[in-house]
Amino acid sequence: MELRGANVLLTGASGGIGQALAVALAGRGARVVLTGRRVDVLEPLAERLGGGARAIAADLAHRAATDRLLDEAERLLDESGQVDESGQVDESGQVDESGEVDESGQVDVLVANAALPASGLLADYSITEIDRALDVNLRAPIVMAKLASARMADRGRGHLVFVSSLSGKAASGNASLYNATKFGMRGFALALREDLRPHGVGVSTIFPGFIRDAGMFAEADVTLPRGVGTRSPEDVARATLRAIERNVAEIDVAPLGLRLGARIGGLAPVLSAAVQRRAGRRAGDPGPGGRTAREAVATNPDLQVIIRKVPLDQRDVPGAASPRAAPRLPRAPPRGGLRMWTGRTTAIGAAAVTVLALSAAPARAADLADLADPADAKVVPVQVTGDPAKRFNLVILGDGYTPADMPRFRAHFAEHLNDLWTIEPFKSYRSYINVYAVEIPSGESGVSCDPSLSSPRRTTPLSMAFWSGCRSDGVQRLLVMNSAAAKTYADLVPGTTTANRQILALANSDTYGGAGGAYATASGGNAMSALIAPHELGHSLGGLDDEYDYYQRGVPGGTYSGPEPDSIHHTLMTEQEMTAQKKKWWRWLGERSESGGTIGRYEGGIYFSKGVWRPSQHSMMKTLGYYFDQVSRERMTQQISAKVNLIQAHTPTTAPVGDDRVLWVETMHPSGHPLSVTWTVDGKTAGTGGPEGAAEGGSGGANLDLSRLHLRKGVHTVQARVTDPTGFVRDPVVRSSAALTQVRTWTVDTSVTTPPEDVPIDFSSSTPIDKPVGSDSVVYAETTHPVRSIPTVRWELDGRRVRGGDRDIDLARFRLSKGTHQLVARVGSKSRTWTIDAQGPTVKYELSKATQSRIRPGHTPEYVFDGPFTMRLTGTDDRPGIVVSEFRVDGDGWFNYFGWPTDSSAPWLFTENGTVIDNLTYGKLGKGRHTVEYRAIDPAGNYGKPGKFIVTLR
């Protein structure tokens, strides 16, 4: 069913998976009622979602609370969906074209996500504890389904979703009660689906496996062995959206191995139990924190024996970017089914490595014993744009860097960051991101098995190693590390959590390599490795899929034969079908792709070479060096924005305010453009703010002076709507989601008198002043908030007063001359000063000796070559820092110049057929005449003027 405009009741919303579900549902345009036990989590989450989201505190262990929850939710929905005479809905209630809310008070979708852990021996449970587990895990979803489905059936539409666990498909010892509730939920859902099918009501069940960063597995603090993959809370959310929108009966959210293992465990429970008993004898040694693996798992049934399989043959991992520790497997397996695994065992034998995670846990204790004392590590703030609790935080760790190597580590992460800041949308939303480096002194220089298996095995804090961890059957460029150690060091950065950060670990090595996922790795000294981070952020942050047309390098991917992919950038549809059905990337069709060529339909992707199509010939998710195309860029913009609150702070909304005061909001400030702020009073516009900020008279912008509005006596409703007008987003559902649009609402009672407050006028935050800003940047300065006046920010450019926004100024509109300029913001007696770098970088090219050359003043240089030739680009700037050079051929996409894949100091090599390196082709340039353009980007984000030359290859 369609989620846009639907009313959704979500239980268990205060947990990590619940929060991801809430964000995803709101992002589809649904109005969400959040329920859970933690009001301190629910209310800020509802405020962040906007769009009419509401919160209800409810403990489903209390039967009365469960029985009345649906009625309470519909009452709240009914209140939030009232339409005034103008057809406007307060707090983004959904309105159809006639200006009427469609059944605003009725729940269209129930997502039953709440659950309690219930592991351990049945004999250890009291009757009360048994009742509580059954009430929350089984009775509550059944009762709520009964109440909701009856109303949905009367309307002829609706959907029920039950979030279960793979423990509902395969039983395990020490979890009889938990398995009972999850098995029961599955049986109930399958039967109910058939009962409700004639009435137009869908029923789906989601079966998560190991979910990192949130939920029971994450809270158990047990490290899985290499090869046992995880999924993220966002993966659970995407599966839930797919289940609702396509009415899918069951979806497993786990790597292929776990899905197969759970299936086999259900088919062969006796064999499963035998394997568990055998493996259980090896799980009794103490693990990290002094707990035995069995004790750790006893706290979490999802860690228990869901029969799980890992690859017995660690084959090459897909991707020009990097092999991935937990690769995204195709929706349908390649021809030959399980041939991707070795044939050394039968399928059952391969699947029944049942307690692999448990038997591996003791080894982790030894790994942790080798950790350097975390007290020796040093946290270095590299870029701090705000409170880490309100930002997306990139934490960069170094491994194999001795104290003497630390300058090298700093140079390495600076290069990685400079590449990241040249790529949109990171360039425009750089101000949403904090960056911290953790300098971890190592006793040895370098990492293990670099570059070969015969190379030394080194003792380093993160135990980073090539060859999949020095395995004889490993992949040379698969650079792995001890993830528990990485988490230990990342936790040293105050205010960051697994939910608001991305870890990138750099190895002290010049060998190309890396891996992706929740924790990304890359070799620090290889220039091409710097491009791994944005690619992997495409996966972990954006939920993007690989666009590779192979699963293993050098082996064609075969023909895709599955259904329409749920990937936003893969399809089976033609361009005409996309346009007619308004699906996938139809809004971008025909436009010049940011990564080269035209947005259209190009065959190959998600590891298949035929039968499935992607938007661009090449992009970040297919070939390292190119930008994200518009389709992927739109998703990345949404996801980066979703990691922060568009409205960072505001006048409290919890109680009525008087009309004798100023209302205010503090917003985010993208580096590339201002946000739009619109104020309404009783539905009528009172002020707007955008590129030029507040309107005269104190209305609009970030502040609204109520005393100037002369409101009539009584009660009024005031709203501030903050919207990101970025051109990177065209989907109105994304535009209206909480990531890009947020609303705050106040009740203004003219009988209320605001008590005086002594608030000194000062700056509260601003664009960092310690580094130059670019000539096209948006600079902001927030102030304190006196209750009865609006501090005026005065902007000066090179000593002259200039007009800026209410709290920011867009430097691009001044078209500054080349050179250095000074920007000053003043408020009261305080001031802040920025240096503006308006001098673009330069880049020079150097070619190998040509057969012929023609260089004339005022004309494009021309060269003729009778065979292969090389090109070296050297970027320079008037300020310290790393300059990123780029080139493109015949107007194709700009490509990051990183030297040569095997040697970053070597020039780029052009040949007629290209050079094959590790089954990938580089530098292919057919015979004929070609135009090569080149440019550079400096640390402040300035683009240098492009140059070009013409080359003919004969």
PDB file of C-alpha atoms in Angstrom, residues 418-430 594 625-628 633 671-672 728 773-777 812 816-819 837-843 875-878 882-888 893-896 934-947:
ATOM      1  CA  ASN A 418      40.258  16.627   1.022  1.00  0.00           C
ATOM      2  CA  ASP A 419      39.016  14.037  -1.456  1.00  0.00           C
ATOM      3  CA  LEU A 420      35.776  13.658   0.521  1.00  0.00           C
ATOM      4  CA  TRP A 421      35.120  17.418   0.605  1.00  0.00           C
ATOM      5  CA  THR A 422      35.344  17.652  -3.191  1.00  0.00           C
ATOM      6  CA  ILE A 423      32.459  15.207  -3.647  1.00  0.00           C
ATOM      7  CA  GLU A 424      28.837  16.308  -3.457  1.00  0.00           C
ATOM      8  CA  PRO A 425      26.835  16.276  -1.292  1.00  0.00           C
ATOM      9  CA  PHE A 426      29.681  16.146   1.253  1.00  0.00           C
ATOM     10  CA  LYS A 427      31.021  19.416  -0.142  1.00  0.00           C
ATOM     11  CA  SER A 428      27.746  21.312   0.391  1.00  0.00           C
ATOM     12  CA  TYR A 429      26.950  19.634   3.710  1.00  0.00           C
ATOM     13  CA  ARG A 430      30.419  19.655   5.174  1.00  0.00           C
ATOM     14  CA  GLU A 594      27.267  14.504 -12.637  1.00  0.00           C
ATOM     15  CA  GLY A 625      37.149   8.327  -9.064  1.00  0.00           C
ATOM     16  CA  TYR A 626      33.813   9.582 -10.399  1.00  0.00           C
ATOM     17  CA  TYR A 627      31.189  11.556  -8.483  1.00  0.00           C
ATOM     18  CA  PHE A 628      27.828  10.315  -7.250  1.00  0.00           C
ATOM     19  CA  ARG A 633      23.394  12.189  -4.649  1.00  0.00           C
ATOM     20  CA  SER A 671      28.064  25.173   3.471  1.00  0.00           C
ATOM     21  CA  GLY A 672      26.656  25.583  -0.025  1.00  0.00           C
ATOM     22  CA  PHE A 728      19.980  18.057  -5.142  1.00  0.00           C
ATOM     23  CA  VAL A 773      36.381  29.763   3.916  1.00  0.00           C
ATOM     24  CA  GLY A 774      35.849  29.556   0.178  1.00  0.00           C
ATOM     25  CA  SER A 775      34.565  32.376  -1.978  1.00  0.00           C
ATOM     26  CA  ASP A 776      31.270  30.537  -2.606  1.00  0.00           C
ATOM     27  CA  SER A 777      30.670  29.482   0.997  1.00  0.00           C
ATOM     28  CA  ALA A 812      28.806  33.659  -3.776  1.00  0.00           C
ATOM     29  CA  LEU A 816      34.743  38.338  -5.002  1.00  0.00           C
ATOM     30  CA  SER A 817      37.897  39.239  -6.869  1.00  0.00           C
ATOM     31  CA  LYS A 818      40.809  36.856  -6.712  1.00  0.00           C
ATOM     32  CA  GLY A 819      42.891  37.023  -3.573  1.00  0.00           C
ATOM     33  CA  ASP A 837      40.234  32.474   0.294  1.00  0.00           C
ATOM     34  CA  ALA A 838      39.043  33.680  -3.109  1.00  0.00           C
ATOM     35  CA  GLN A 839      42.167  32.553  -4.967  1.00  0.00           C
ATOM     36  CA  GLY A 840      41.492  29.368  -6.888  1.00  0.00           C
ATOM     37  CA  PRO A 841      44.184  26.705  -7.213  1.00  0.00           C
ATOM     38  CA  THR A 842      46.147  26.085 -10.374  1.00  0.00           C
ATOM     39  CA  VAL A 843      47.087  22.824 -12.035  1.00  0.00           C
ATOM     40  CA  GLY A 875      47.950  21.088  -8.426  1.00  0.00           C
ATOM     41  CA  THR A 876      49.190  24.052  -6.393  1.00  0.00           C
ATOM     42  CA  ASP A 877      47.579  26.678  -4.194  1.00  0.00           C
ATOM     43  CA  ASP A 878      48.602  29.862  -2.436  1.00  0.00           C
ATOM     44  CA  ILE A 882      46.275  19.266  -0.182  1.00  0.00           C
ATOM     45  CA  VAL A 883      45.017  20.187  -3.650  1.00  0.00           C
ATOM     46  CA  VAL A 884      42.855  17.629  -5.452  1.00  0.00           C
ATOM     47  CA  SER A 885      43.294  17.450  -9.227  1.00  0.00           C
ATOM     48  CA  GLU A 886      40.693  16.120 -11.668  1.00  0.00           C
ATOM     49  CA  PHE A 887      40.422  15.483 -15.397  1.00  0.00           C
ATOM     50  CA  ARG A 888      37.817  14.427 -17.912  1.00  0.00           C
ATOM     51  CA  GLY A 893      32.516  12.963 -15.919  1.00  0.00           C
ATOM     52  CA  TRP A 894      35.272  14.585 -13.879  1.00  0.00           C
ATOM     53  CA  PHE A 895      37.642  11.886 -12.613  1.00  0.00           C
ATOM     54  CA  ASN A 896      39.864  12.138  -9.552  1.00  0.00           C
ATOM     55  CA  TYR A 934      41.786  19.368 -16.149  1.00  0.00           C
ATOM     56  CA  ARG A 935      41.186  21.394 -12.988  1.00  0.00           C
ATOM     57  CA  ALA A 936      41.941  21.471  -9.258  1.00  0.00           C
ATOM     58  CA  ILE A 937      40.062  22.044  -5.974  1.00  0.00           C
ATOM     59  CA  ASP A 938      41.737  23.597  -2.935  1.00  0.00           C
ATOM     60  CA  PRO A 939      41.083  22.917   0.785  1.00  0.00           C
ATOM     61  CA  ALA A 940      38.678  25.873   1.004  1.00  0.00           C
ATOM     62  CA  GLY A 941      36.512  24.355  -1.740  1.00  0.00           C
ATOM     63  CA  ASN A 942      37.499  26.743  -4.536  1.00  0.00           C
ATOM     64  CA  TYR A 943      37.609  25.348  -8.062  1.00  0.00           C
ATOM     65  CA  GLY A 944      40.461  26.478 -10.256  1.00  0.00           C
ATOM     66  CA  LYS A 945      39.784  27.589 -13.817  1.00  0.00           C
ATOM     67  CA  PRO A 946      39.738  24.478 -16.027  1.00  0.00           C
ATOM     68  CA  GLY A 947      42.354  24.085 -18.719  1.00  0.00           C
TER      69      GLY A 947
END
